[in-house]
């Protein structure tokens, strides 16, 4: 086949892609029903993962090493279930923050750090350029195979087909990738094209595979049984002899990371995602795609080896197998499949990288220069687009150069894996940033720097060995230090170069990320962004977007900023929509902080987080936010709550205090009143006998001729009243002494049986006068209490004589019962007199109660007897109570505690650890 | 719940497709005309895809929309 028809074929294919892209964009903007808004298209667009490397390189690697090539596809399949945790969060954050590239993502997560954005962008360029170069190599090689020309690139740039191909791809990528400024607006044409190309890849590869397996052989069984006859091929049925346990694992791991963190994967998976729900289907459709496209790799590799021997390039089996068997059409389809794989990879990769370059390298640099503002300030929008176009061209030229100088000497797979392990360096900062709030800018920077240094040292340096460095660096180590050999660092010889590098670089990277993060306190913007990223789902749900922004910005300035980048119409649309949706007040000259934050987000979509920050800062008079303020904002609600709680507690305490005070006041008042009452009662009580004594003595004094009988009667009254007066005064004094504690009890062991008997005997003459019986009943065993004998006697006599007093003449007997129950003993004094209304049961124990009592039980004593009795019993730790009803007599009961039994003996106490002597 | 199931699925298959289990089938033999190692990897891979689809689509309608985010 000659070159011309194949070139025409390629151009025709590109034209078809153009039509698809154009229709997709028109349909998206005209009807609003986007072709891209579809889980199948989303899953197919993810298959941009399968590049020309997959298409050609898999077969090449399978031919030499057997199943190991599969690690690159098994890895993403094994991590696919985790997309629900990882990718969904990334998608949500990108949408909320207007993030358009992985560099922007990492920069935004760690406090909108410009330095990190630059670092990630540069590292992406270094890591991905080789990868792009192998696409050029693959297309050029397959073109050469198909046209039967030599593989070596032409001597002169413009006569080299690969160079022309590069320029063509650059034009194509520019046309697709830089149509609109706002990278957050989806590239619908781009995505539709990629999805289409993924279908072409799949059909072409499976077509060729099926042809080889079933057309040239009798199915896979035939191929494998024939291969089993060849010892060299039979060896690859297993992991090779050089295979170590770790290789497969590490290659799976970095492939899993690459699936998410390669710039093009991030672009299609996170930035271009229309609906998070599409993930549901993509999570199993994408692994299925990988499975199907790899189904025929091994049969094709063994078939190629069996049919073509060692003469043909193993990377070219997909084209050369049909070609040599007279299937030109199938060979062209295979070529187009590979071409599809290469173009889609290059378009998406360069688009993603150009956005990174303009947003993270060029714009922040220019925005801080004053002269730029004057020169380009009027039309930065087109300027940004031009930067991106130039970036795409520059990247492809670099890739071409790399292809000419380096990649031509290496197989497709080894170059691809170098890129994979490069982007794996983003994993600690990315995954840490998604789930660990404490991860900081310093940690991310340290991790990335050290990890990528190890990557450079262990993977890139060896590729430069005969050219720049002497061979001895690999064999003897630098400066003859064997342990530092780049391919066997610290003597680790079991792993292949990719796994070896992946292990050391990721170990160092993760270690420094964690150490750097924990080393010093986080900065303010760091904290704020960490919360916005890690808690993105929670914040979304609460619809509470914390805006930690302080300062004033004129509405016209914000509008001006948007107009400069998006034009008047679009700027007004953005502002109006936000204002309407959040019902903001636009009559004020100053913009609402939320509007400013929104404008920054929109600008982030266009120029990146770090640049947007600079732009907004340039028109806003921002007051620097201090750590205290942020902490206050974040904790204000907590502080309020705490303060509230404290106030509540204090007021409760104060209320309690007030209540105690008023209680005490009441007590005081009552006591004061009682004192008054007591005084008036005492004076009344004293005045009564004094008055009668005085009256009688006056009569006797004034009337000396009184008859002897009357005189005798008067004198006896005076004597009785004087005695009463003395008794009264004695009792008042005694009560006062008892209550003030100046009359302590003289306790001894007292037999109650004897005491009650004695008291009854003392009172019995009084009872006999009234013809009353006093009956006592005791238990046989004497009851002994620890008490003041005289005081107790006084109480008993008082109670018994009261009972006599209130019993009618010749009434029923007075009963005195003594008994003990549990740890108390009781003395009951029962009379069958008039009784007391229960309403007065408490009052009869009060001082001088009888003064106010209305004839219920008119006392004949001082009115202090019961008061003193109760006080004395209280002092003994007992109780004096009354049970009575009018007309049924009364029962007064003294309850006294019985002495406690002897304490337990010493041995028991000492076994409990208490030793007493 | 969905996240947990998916995480477990991932862990299970990482175990099935790694050392030491993969060494058990690392033999120079043919089974059904296909090398044992290849057959094993492809079958386990297919199983993972099938289970993944099952877990996702079984969980979707019943999942609580609120717990969905966790």
PDB file of N, CA, C and O in Angstrom, chain A residues 66-67 70 73-74 77-78 81-82 84-85 88 92 221 224 234 236-239 245 248-249 280 283-284 287-288 290-291 295 298 302 537 541, chain B residues 2-3 6-7 10 13-14 17-19 22 26-28 30 33-35 37-38 41-42 45-46 48-49 52-53 56-57 60 66 68-70:
ATOM      1  N   UNK A  66       4.509 -12.583  28.561  1.00  0.00           N
ATOM      2  CA  UNK A  66       3.300 -13.276  28.972  1.00  0.00           C
ATOM      3  C   UNK A  66       2.302 -12.343  29.639  1.00  0.00           C
ATOM      4  O   UNK A  66       2.100 -11.208  29.209  1.00  0.00           O
ATOM      5  N   UNK A  67       1.739 -12.801  30.768  1.00  0.00           N
ATOM      6  CA  UNK A  67       0.561 -12.149  31.337  1.00  0.00           C
ATOM      7  C   UNK A  67       0.855 -10.818  32.032  1.00  0.00           C
ATOM      8  O   UNK A  67      -0.067 -10.079  32.363  1.00  0.00           O
ATOM      9  N   UNK A  70      -1.009  -7.488  31.678  1.00  0.00           N
ATOM     10  CA  UNK A  70      -2.387  -7.313  32.156  1.00  0.00           C
ATOM     11  C   UNK A  70      -2.470  -6.470  33.431  1.00  0.00           C
ATOM     12  O   UNK A  70      -3.523  -5.931  33.750  1.00  0.00           O
ATOM     13  N   UNK A  73      -4.246  -3.247  33.305  1.00  0.00           N
ATOM     14  CA  UNK A  73      -5.716  -3.208  33.169  1.00  0.00           C
ATOM     15  C   UNK A  73      -6.409  -3.797  34.387  1.00  0.00           C
ATOM     16  O   UNK A  73      -7.523  -3.419  34.725  1.00  0.00           O
ATOM     17  N   UNK A  74      -5.709  -4.747  35.032  1.00  0.00           N
ATOM     18  CA  UNK A  74      -6.282  -5.330  36.245  1.00  0.00           C
ATOM     19  C   UNK A  74      -6.276  -4.275  37.366  1.00  0.00           C
ATOM     20  O   UNK A  74      -7.214  -4.180  38.147  1.00  0.00           O
ATOM     21  N   UNK A  77      -9.231  -2.093  37.310  1.00  0.00           N
ATOM     22  CA  UNK A  77     -10.420  -2.892  37.630  1.00  0.00           C
ATOM     23  C   UNK A  77     -10.518  -3.126  39.137  1.00  0.00           C
ATOM     24  O   UNK A  77     -11.600  -3.042  39.720  1.00  0.00           O
ATOM     25  N   UNK A  78      -9.387  -3.396  39.745  1.00  0.00           N
ATOM     26  CA  UNK A  78      -9.396  -3.639  41.199  1.00  0.00           C
ATOM     27  C   UNK A  78      -9.755  -2.382  41.982  1.00  0.00           C
ATOM     28  O   UNK A  78     -10.345  -2.456  43.054  1.00  0.00           O
ATOM     29  N   UNK A  81     -14.112  -0.330  42.224  1.00  0.00           N
ATOM     30  CA  UNK A  81     -15.126  -0.213  43.281  1.00  0.00           C
ATOM     31  C   UNK A  81     -14.915   1.004  44.181  1.00  0.00           C
ATOM     32  O   UNK A  81     -15.847   1.494  44.790  1.00  0.00           O
ATOM     33  N   UNK A  82     -13.671   1.478  44.239  1.00  0.00           N
ATOM     34  CA  UNK A  82     -13.378   2.607  45.138  1.00  0.00           C
ATOM     35  C   UNK A  82     -13.707   3.961  44.500  1.00  0.00           C
ATOM     36  O   UNK A  82     -13.628   4.991  45.171  1.00  0.00           O
ATOM     37  N   UNK A  84     -16.446   5.042  43.845  1.00  0.00           N
ATOM     38  CA  UNK A  84     -17.618   5.604  44.535  1.00  0.00           C
ATOM     39  C   UNK A  84     -17.179   6.503  45.694  1.00  0.00           C
ATOM     40  O   UNK A  84     -17.835   7.472  46.034  1.00  0.00           O
ATOM     41  N   UNK A  85     -16.039   6.123  46.299  1.00  0.00           N
ATOM     42  CA  UNK A  85     -15.500   6.942  47.392  1.00  0.00           C
ATOM     43  C   UNK A  85     -14.629   8.083  46.867  1.00  0.00           C
ATOM     44  O   UNK A  85     -14.740   9.225  47.304  1.00  0.00           O
ATOM     45  N   UNK A  88     -16.104  10.111  42.980  1.00  0.00           N
ATOM     46  CA  UNK A  88     -17.331  10.880  43.180  1.00  0.00           C
ATOM     47  C   UNK A  88     -17.040  12.144  43.984  1.00  0.00           C
ATOM     48  O   UNK A  88     -17.572  13.212  43.724  1.00  0.00           O
ATOM     49  N   UNK A  92     -17.452  16.051  42.703  1.00  0.00           N
ATOM     50  CA  UNK A  92     -18.243  17.032  43.457  1.00  0.00           C
ATOM     51  C   UNK A  92     -17.406  18.272  43.762  1.00  0.00           C
ATOM     52  O   UNK A  92     -17.866  19.411  43.610  1.00  0.00           O
ATOM     53  N   UNK A 221      -7.485 -22.414  22.052  1.00  0.00           N
ATOM     54  CA  UNK A 221      -6.927 -23.710  22.460  1.00  0.00           C
ATOM     55  C   UNK A 221      -5.848 -24.164  21.476  1.00  0.00           C
ATOM     56  O   UNK A 221      -4.789 -24.672  21.877  1.00  0.00           O
ATOM     57  N   UNK A 224      -2.621 -22.045  21.958  1.00  0.00           N
ATOM     58  CA  UNK A 224      -1.860 -22.336  23.179  1.00  0.00           C
ATOM     59  C   UNK A 224      -1.232 -23.718  23.111  1.00  0.00           C
ATOM     60  O   UNK A 224      -0.113 -23.922  23.568  1.00  0.00           O
ATOM     61  N   UNK A 234       6.438 -21.601  25.847  1.00  0.00           N
ATOM     62  CA  UNK A 234       5.849 -22.300  26.985  1.00  0.00           C
ATOM     63  C   UNK A 234       6.255 -21.632  28.312  1.00  0.00           C
ATOM     64  O   UNK A 234       5.493 -21.619  29.264  1.00  0.00           O
ATOM     65  N   UNK A 236       6.481 -18.571  28.948  1.00  0.00           N
ATOM     66  CA  UNK A 236       5.671 -17.386  29.269  1.00  0.00           C
ATOM     67  C   UNK A 236       4.261 -17.744  29.725  1.00  0.00           C
ATOM     68  O   UNK A 236       3.445 -16.866  29.963  1.00  0.00           O
ATOM     69  N   UNK A 237       3.964 -19.051  29.825  1.00  0.00           N
ATOM     70  CA  UNK A 237       2.655 -19.433  30.397  1.00  0.00           C
ATOM     71  C   UNK A 237       2.581 -19.071  31.877  1.00  0.00           C
ATOM     72  O   UNK A 237       1.525 -19.008  32.470  1.00  0.00           O
ATOM     73  N   UNK A 238       3.778 -18.897  32.436  1.00  0.00           N
ATOM     74  CA  UNK A 238       3.846 -18.541  33.859  1.00  0.00           C
ATOM     75  C   UNK A 238       4.425 -17.150  33.962  1.00  0.00           C
ATOM     76  O   UNK A 238       4.895 -16.589  32.975  1.00  0.00           O
ATOM     77  N   UNK A 239       4.447 -16.660  35.188  1.00  0.00           N
ATOM     78  CA  UNK A 239       5.233 -15.459  35.413  1.00  0.00           C
ATOM     79  C   UNK A 239       6.677 -15.836  35.126  1.00  0.00           C
ATOM     80  O   UNK A 239       7.107 -16.930  35.482  1.00  0.00           O
ATOM     81  N   UNK A 245       7.447 -11.425  43.505  1.00  0.00           N
ATOM     82  CA  UNK A 245       6.093 -11.341  44.063  1.00  0.00           C
ATOM     83  C   UNK A 245       5.549  -9.933  44.011  1.00  0.00           C
ATOM     84  O   UNK A 245       4.352  -9.727  43.931  1.00  0.00           O
ATOM     85  N   UNK A 248       3.880  -7.514  40.154  1.00  0.00           N
ATOM     86  CA  UNK A 248       2.478  -7.517  39.763  1.00  0.00           C
ATOM     87  C   UNK A 248       1.692  -6.536  40.639  1.00  0.00           C
ATOM     88  O   UNK A 248       0.936  -5.708  40.142  1.00  0.00           O
ATOM     89  N   UNK A 249       1.946  -6.606  41.952  1.00  0.00           N
ATOM     90  CA  UNK A 249       1.232  -5.720  42.888  1.00  0.00           C
ATOM     91  C   UNK A 249       1.505  -4.249  42.589  1.00  0.00           C
ATOM     92  O   UNK A 249       0.590  -3.439  42.494  1.00  0.00           O
ATOM     93  N   UNK A 280     -22.254   5.131  38.340  1.00  0.00           N
ATOM     94  CA  UNK A 280     -22.816   3.814  38.631  1.00  0.00           C
ATOM     95  C   UNK A 280     -22.580   2.837  37.498  1.00  0.00           C
ATOM     96  O   UNK A 280     -22.173   1.705  37.725  1.00  0.00           O
ATOM     97  N   UNK A 283     -18.630   2.407  36.484  1.00  0.00           N
ATOM     98  CA  UNK A 283     -17.779   1.627  37.384  1.00  0.00           C
ATOM     99  C   UNK A 283     -17.659   0.172  36.970  1.00  0.00           C
ATOM    100  O   UNK A 283     -16.681  -0.488  37.286  1.00  0.00           O
ATOM    101  N   UNK A 284     -18.646  -0.361  36.295  1.00  0.00           N
ATOM    102  CA  UNK A 284     -18.470  -1.744  35.819  1.00  0.00           C
ATOM    103  C   UNK A 284     -18.356  -1.809  34.300  1.00  0.00           C
ATOM    104  O   UNK A 284     -17.770  -2.747  33.756  1.00  0.00           O
ATOM    105  N   UNK A 287     -14.399  -1.390  33.416  1.00  0.00           N
ATOM    106  CA  UNK A 287     -13.635  -2.641  33.524  1.00  0.00           C
ATOM    107  C   UNK A 287     -14.029  -3.659  32.458  1.00  0.00           C
ATOM    108  O   UNK A 287     -13.185  -4.394  31.961  1.00  0.00           O
ATOM    109  N   UNK A 288     -15.313  -3.667  32.098  1.00  0.00           N
ATOM    110  CA  UNK A 288     -15.756  -4.602  31.065  1.00  0.00           C
ATOM    111  C   UNK A 288     -15.084  -4.268  29.733  1.00  0.00           C
ATOM    112  O   UNK A 288     -14.650  -5.159  28.992  1.00  0.00           O
ATOM    113  N   UNK A 290     -12.200  -2.840  29.347  1.00  0.00           N
ATOM    114  CA  UNK A 290     -10.808  -3.287  29.456  1.00  0.00           C
ATOM    115  C   UNK A 290     -10.705  -4.793  29.251  1.00  0.00           C
ATOM    116  O   UNK A 290      -9.799  -5.288  28.585  1.00  0.00           O
ATOM    117  N   UNK A 291     -11.666  -5.512  29.829  1.00  0.00           N
ATOM    118  CA  UNK A 291     -11.657  -6.974  29.705  1.00  0.00           C
ATOM    119  C   UNK A 291     -11.781  -7.390  28.242  1.00  0.00           C
ATOM    120  O   UNK A 291     -11.004  -8.208  27.744  1.00  0.00           O
ATOM    121  N   UNK A 295      -9.071  -9.356  25.595  1.00  0.00           N
ATOM    122  CA  UNK A 295      -9.406 -10.766  25.443  1.00  0.00           C
ATOM    123  C   UNK A 295      -8.476 -11.479  24.443  1.00  0.00           C
ATOM    124  O   UNK A 295      -8.056 -12.602  24.657  1.00  0.00           O
ATOM    125  N   UNK A 298      -3.382 -12.101  24.267  1.00  0.00           N
ATOM    126  CA  UNK A 298      -2.480 -13.247  24.381  1.00  0.00           C
ATOM    127  C   UNK A 298      -2.537 -14.158  23.154  1.00  0.00           C
ATOM    128  O   UNK A 298      -1.484 -14.530  22.615  1.00  0.00           O
ATOM    129  N   UNK A 302       0.833 -14.868  20.921  1.00  0.00           N
ATOM    130  CA  UNK A 302       1.383 -16.197  20.631  1.00  0.00           C
ATOM    131  C   UNK A 302       1.243 -16.536  19.153  1.00  0.00           C
ATOM    132  O   UNK A 302       2.146 -17.115  18.539  1.00  0.00           O
ATOM    133  N   UNK A 537     -19.347  16.683  50.920  1.00  0.00           N
ATOM    134  CA  UNK A 537     -20.711  16.142  50.906  1.00  0.00           C
ATOM    135  C   UNK A 537     -21.537  16.710  52.039  1.00  0.00           C
ATOM    136  O   UNK A 537     -22.706  17.030  51.871  1.00  0.00           O
ATOM    137  N   UNK A 541     -24.825  19.122  51.772  1.00  0.00           N
ATOM    138  CA  UNK A 541     -26.114  18.728  52.314  1.00  0.00           C
ATOM    139  C   UNK A 541     -26.697  19.830  53.199  1.00  0.00           C
ATOM    140  O   UNK A 541     -27.872  20.086  53.194  1.00  0.00           O
TER     141      UNK A 541
ATOM    142  N   UNK B   2     -23.404   1.068  50.650  1.00  0.00           N
ATOM    143  CA  UNK B   2     -22.908   0.799  49.307  1.00  0.00           C
ATOM    144  C   UNK B   2     -21.385   0.948  49.273  1.00  0.00           C
ATOM    145  O   UNK B   2     -20.687   0.092  48.733  1.00  0.00           O
ATOM    146  N   UNK B   3     -20.901   2.023  49.895  1.00  0.00           N
ATOM    147  CA  UNK B   3     -19.458   2.254  49.917  1.00  0.00           C
ATOM    148  C   UNK B   3     -18.743   1.098  50.590  1.00  0.00           C
ATOM    149  O   UNK B   3     -17.708   0.640  50.114  1.00  0.00           O
ATOM    150  N   UNK B   6     -18.642  -1.968  48.374  1.00  0.00           N
ATOM    151  CA  UNK B   6     -17.691  -1.791  47.275  1.00  0.00           C
ATOM    152  C   UNK B   6     -16.255  -1.905  47.776  1.00  0.00           C
ATOM    153  O   UNK B   6     -15.416  -2.507  47.119  1.00  0.00           O
ATOM    154  N   UNK B   7     -16.015  -1.352  48.948  1.00  0.00           N
ATOM    155  CA  UNK B   7     -14.668  -1.427  49.528  1.00  0.00           C
ATOM    156  C   UNK B   7     -14.275  -2.879  49.775  1.00  0.00           C
ATOM    157  O   UNK B   7     -13.174  -3.319  49.435  1.00  0.00           O
ATOM    158  N   UNK B  10     -13.440  -4.640  46.595  1.00  0.00           N
ATOM    159  CA  UNK B  10     -12.107  -4.277  46.129  1.00  0.00           C
ATOM    160  C   UNK B  10     -11.042  -5.064  46.894  1.00  0.00           C
ATOM    161  O   UNK B  10     -10.148  -5.655  46.291  1.00  0.00           O
ATOM    162  N   UNK B  13     -10.907  -8.836  45.923  1.00  0.00           N
ATOM    163  CA  UNK B  13     -10.284  -9.166  44.645  1.00  0.00           C
ATOM    164  C   UNK B  13      -8.806  -8.787  44.595  1.00  0.00           C
ATOM    165  O   UNK B  13      -8.047  -9.406  43.864  1.00  0.00           O
ATOM    166  N   UNK B  14      -8.419  -7.797  45.381  1.00  0.00           N
ATOM    167  CA  UNK B  14      -6.985  -7.513  45.493  1.00  0.00           C
ATOM    168  C   UNK B  14      -6.293  -8.742  46.081  1.00  0.00           C
ATOM    169  O   UNK B  14      -5.214  -9.133  45.658  1.00  0.00           O
ATOM    170  N   UNK B  17      -6.210 -11.617  43.411  1.00  0.00           N
ATOM    171  CA  UNK B  17      -5.325 -11.410  42.262  1.00  0.00           C
ATOM    172  C   UNK B  17      -3.914 -11.017  42.688  1.00  0.00           C
ATOM    173  O   UNK B  17      -3.233 -10.302  41.966  1.00  0.00           O
ATOM    174  N   UNK B  18      -3.506 -11.414  43.875  1.00  0.00           N
ATOM    175  CA  UNK B  18      -2.152 -11.097  44.294  1.00  0.00           C
ATOM    176  C   UNK B  18      -1.511 -12.270  45.005  1.00  0.00           C
ATOM    177  O   UNK B  18      -2.159 -13.274  45.294  1.00  0.00           O
ATOM    178  N   UNK B  19      -0.241 -12.102  45.282  1.00  0.00           N
ATOM    179  CA  UNK B  19       0.446 -13.092  46.083  1.00  0.00           C
ATOM    180  C   UNK B  19      -0.223 -13.158  47.447  1.00  0.00           C
ATOM    181  O   UNK B  19      -0.719 -12.152  47.914  1.00  0.00           O
ATOM    182  N   UNK B  22      -2.154 -15.966  43.916  1.00  0.00           N
ATOM    183  CA  UNK B  22      -1.899 -16.103  42.483  1.00  0.00           C
ATOM    184  C   UNK B  22      -0.782 -17.124  42.209  1.00  0.00           C
ATOM    185  O   UNK B  22      -0.733 -17.736  41.143  1.00  0.00           O
ATOM    186  N   UNK B  26       0.096 -20.327  39.350  1.00  0.00           N
ATOM    187  CA  UNK B  26       1.230 -19.988  38.485  1.00  0.00           C
ATOM    188  C   UNK B  26       1.928 -21.286  38.059  1.00  0.00           C
ATOM    189  O   UNK B  26       2.990 -21.631  38.550  1.00  0.00           O
ATOM    190  N   UNK B  27       1.281 -22.033  37.107  1.00  0.00           N
ATOM    191  CA  UNK B  27       1.807 -23.342  36.696  1.00  0.00           C
ATOM    192  C   UNK B  27       1.934 -23.395  35.187  1.00  0.00           C
ATOM    193  O   UNK B  27       1.166 -22.780  34.465  1.00  0.00           O
ATOM    194  N   UNK B  28       2.862 -24.236  34.791  1.00  0.00           N
ATOM    195  CA  UNK B  28       3.080 -24.389  33.362  1.00  0.00           C
ATOM    196  C   UNK B  28       2.173 -25.487  32.813  1.00  0.00           C
ATOM    197  O   UNK B  28       2.634 -26.479  32.267  1.00  0.00           O
ATOM    198  N   UNK B  30      -1.850 -26.517  30.905  1.00  0.00           N
ATOM    199  CA  UNK B  30      -3.015 -26.031  30.174  1.00  0.00           C
ATOM    200  C   UNK B  30      -4.275 -26.591  30.817  1.00  0.00           C
ATOM    201  O   UNK B  30      -4.317 -27.743  31.232  1.00  0.00           O
ATOM    202  N   UNK B  33      -7.334 -26.072  27.394  1.00  0.00           N
ATOM    203  CA  UNK B  33      -6.537 -25.559  26.278  1.00  0.00           C
ATOM    204  C   UNK B  33      -5.930 -24.195  26.516  1.00  0.00           C
ATOM    205  O   UNK B  33      -5.333 -23.600  25.633  1.00  0.00           O
ATOM    206  N   UNK B  34      -6.120 -23.682  27.718  1.00  0.00           N
ATOM    207  CA  UNK B  34      -5.598 -22.350  28.029  1.00  0.00           C
ATOM    208  C   UNK B  34      -4.675 -22.472  29.239  1.00  0.00           C
ATOM    209  O   UNK B  34      -4.996 -23.210  30.174  1.00  0.00           O
ATOM    210  N   UNK B  35      -3.551 -21.744  29.242  1.00  0.00           N
ATOM    211  CA  UNK B  35      -2.685 -21.796  30.420  1.00  0.00           C
ATOM    212  C   UNK B  35      -3.462 -21.465  31.689  1.00  0.00           C
ATOM    213  O   UNK B  35      -4.283 -20.538  31.696  1.00  0.00           O
ATOM    214  N   UNK B  37      -2.812 -20.075  34.523  1.00  0.00           N
ATOM    215  CA  UNK B  37      -2.688 -18.723  35.067  1.00  0.00           C
ATOM    216  C   UNK B  37      -3.585 -17.741  34.303  1.00  0.00           C
ATOM    217  O   UNK B  37      -4.324 -16.954  34.907  1.00  0.00           O
ATOM    218  N   UNK B  38      -3.552 -17.828  32.970  1.00  0.00           N
ATOM    219  CA  UNK B  38      -4.367 -16.907  32.160  1.00  0.00           C
ATOM    220  C   UNK B  38      -5.851 -17.115  32.440  1.00  0.00           C
ATOM    221  O   UNK B  38      -6.618 -16.161  32.612  1.00  0.00           O
ATOM    222  N   UNK B  41      -6.857 -15.697  35.880  1.00  0.00           N
ATOM    223  CA  UNK B  41      -6.951 -14.231  35.920  1.00  0.00           C
ATOM    224  C   UNK B  41      -8.182 -13.748  35.152  1.00  0.00           C
ATOM    225  O   UNK B  41      -8.937 -12.897  35.634  1.00  0.00           O
ATOM    226  N   UNK B  42      -8.430 -14.300  33.997  1.00  0.00           N
ATOM    227  CA  UNK B  42      -9.569 -13.842  33.213  1.00  0.00           C
ATOM    228  C   UNK B  42     -10.898 -14.164  33.914  1.00  0.00           C
ATOM    229  O   UNK B  42     -11.804 -13.345  33.935  1.00  0.00           O
ATOM    230  N   UNK B  45     -11.354 -11.915  36.911  1.00  0.00           N
ATOM    231  CA  UNK B  45     -11.632 -10.562  36.403  1.00  0.00           C
ATOM    232  C   UNK B  45     -13.117 -10.420  36.017  1.00  0.00           C
ATOM    233  O   UNK B  45     -13.807  -9.483  36.395  1.00  0.00           O
ATOM    234  N   UNK B  46     -13.586 -11.411  35.273  1.00  0.00           N
ATOM    235  CA  UNK B  46     -14.989 -11.397  34.836  1.00  0.00           C
ATOM    236  C   UNK B  46     -15.921 -11.435  36.055  1.00  0.00           C
ATOM    237  O   UNK B  46     -16.929 -10.735  36.105  1.00  0.00           O
ATOM    238  N   UNK B  48     -15.294 -10.314  38.996  1.00  0.00           N
ATOM    239  CA  UNK B  48     -15.274  -9.004  39.652  1.00  0.00           C
ATOM    240  C   UNK B  48     -16.223  -8.041  38.947  1.00  0.00           C
ATOM    241  O   UNK B  48     -17.014  -7.339  39.598  1.00  0.00           O
ATOM    242  N   UNK B  49     -16.178  -8.037  37.615  1.00  0.00           N
ATOM    243  CA  UNK B  49     -17.061  -7.127  36.873  1.00  0.00           C
ATOM    244  C   UNK B  49     -18.526  -7.455  37.157  1.00  0.00           C
ATOM    245  O   UNK B  49     -19.346  -6.575  37.423  1.00  0.00           O
ATOM    246  N   UNK B  52     -19.468  -6.496  40.671  1.00  0.00           N
ATOM    247  CA  UNK B  52     -19.493  -5.035  40.769  1.00  0.00           C
ATOM    248  C   UNK B  52     -20.834  -4.496  40.243  1.00  0.00           C
ATOM    249  O   UNK B  52     -21.508  -3.704  40.904  1.00  0.00           O
ATOM    250  N   UNK B  53     -21.206  -4.990  39.073  1.00  0.00           N
ATOM    251  CA  UNK B  53     -22.479  -4.557  38.479  1.00  0.00           C
ATOM    252  C   UNK B  53     -23.641  -4.933  39.393  1.00  0.00           C
ATOM    253  O   UNK B  53     -24.556  -4.142  39.620  1.00  0.00           O
ATOM    254  N   UNK B  56     -23.678  -2.653  42.583  1.00  0.00           N
ATOM    255  CA  UNK B  56     -24.074  -1.268  42.268  1.00  0.00           C
ATOM    256  C   UNK B  56     -25.569  -1.177  41.975  1.00  0.00           C
ATOM    257  O   UNK B  56     -26.281  -0.365  42.536  1.00  0.00           O
ATOM    258  N   UNK B  57     -26.049  -2.066  41.129  1.00  0.00           N
ATOM    259  CA  UNK B  57     -27.437  -1.901  40.699  1.00  0.00           C
ATOM    260  C   UNK B  57     -28.435  -2.483  41.665  1.00  0.00           C
ATOM    261  O   UNK B  57     -29.597  -2.107  41.665  1.00  0.00           O
ATOM    262  N   UNK B  60     -28.518   0.591  44.345  1.00  0.00           N
ATOM    263  CA  UNK B  60     -29.018   1.915  43.954  1.00  0.00           C
ATOM    264  C   UNK B  60     -30.453   2.210  44.366  1.00  0.00           C
ATOM    265  O   UNK B  60     -30.694   3.218  45.021  1.00  0.00           O
ATOM    266  N   UNK B  66     -29.921   9.818  51.790  1.00  0.00           N
ATOM    267  CA  UNK B  66     -29.092  10.617  52.706  1.00  0.00           C
ATOM    268  C   UNK B  66     -27.788   9.917  53.020  1.00  0.00           C
ATOM    269  O   UNK B  66     -26.729  10.522  53.016  1.00  0.00           O
ATOM    270  N   UNK B  68     -26.382   7.979  51.240  1.00  0.00           N
ATOM    271  CA  UNK B  68     -25.685   7.863  49.969  1.00  0.00           C
ATOM    272  C   UNK B  68     -24.362   8.613  49.951  1.00  0.00           C
ATOM    273  O   UNK B  68     -23.413   8.218  49.309  1.00  0.00           O
ATOM    274  N   UNK B  69     -24.347   9.708  50.653  1.00  0.00           N
ATOM    275  CA  UNK B  69     -23.190  10.582  50.576  1.00  0.00           C
ATOM    276  C   UNK B  69     -22.040  10.147  51.466  1.00  0.00           C
ATOM    277  O   UNK B  69     -20.962  10.684  51.360  1.00  0.00           O
ATOM    278  N   UNK B  70     -22.296   9.227  52.345  1.00  0.00           N
ATOM    279  CA  UNK B  70     -21.251   8.928  53.333  1.00  0.00           C
ATOM    280  C   UNK B  70     -20.282   7.875  52.831  1.00  0.00           C
ATOM    281  O   UNK B  70     -20.644   7.047  52.032  1.00  0.00           O
TER     282      UNK B  70
END
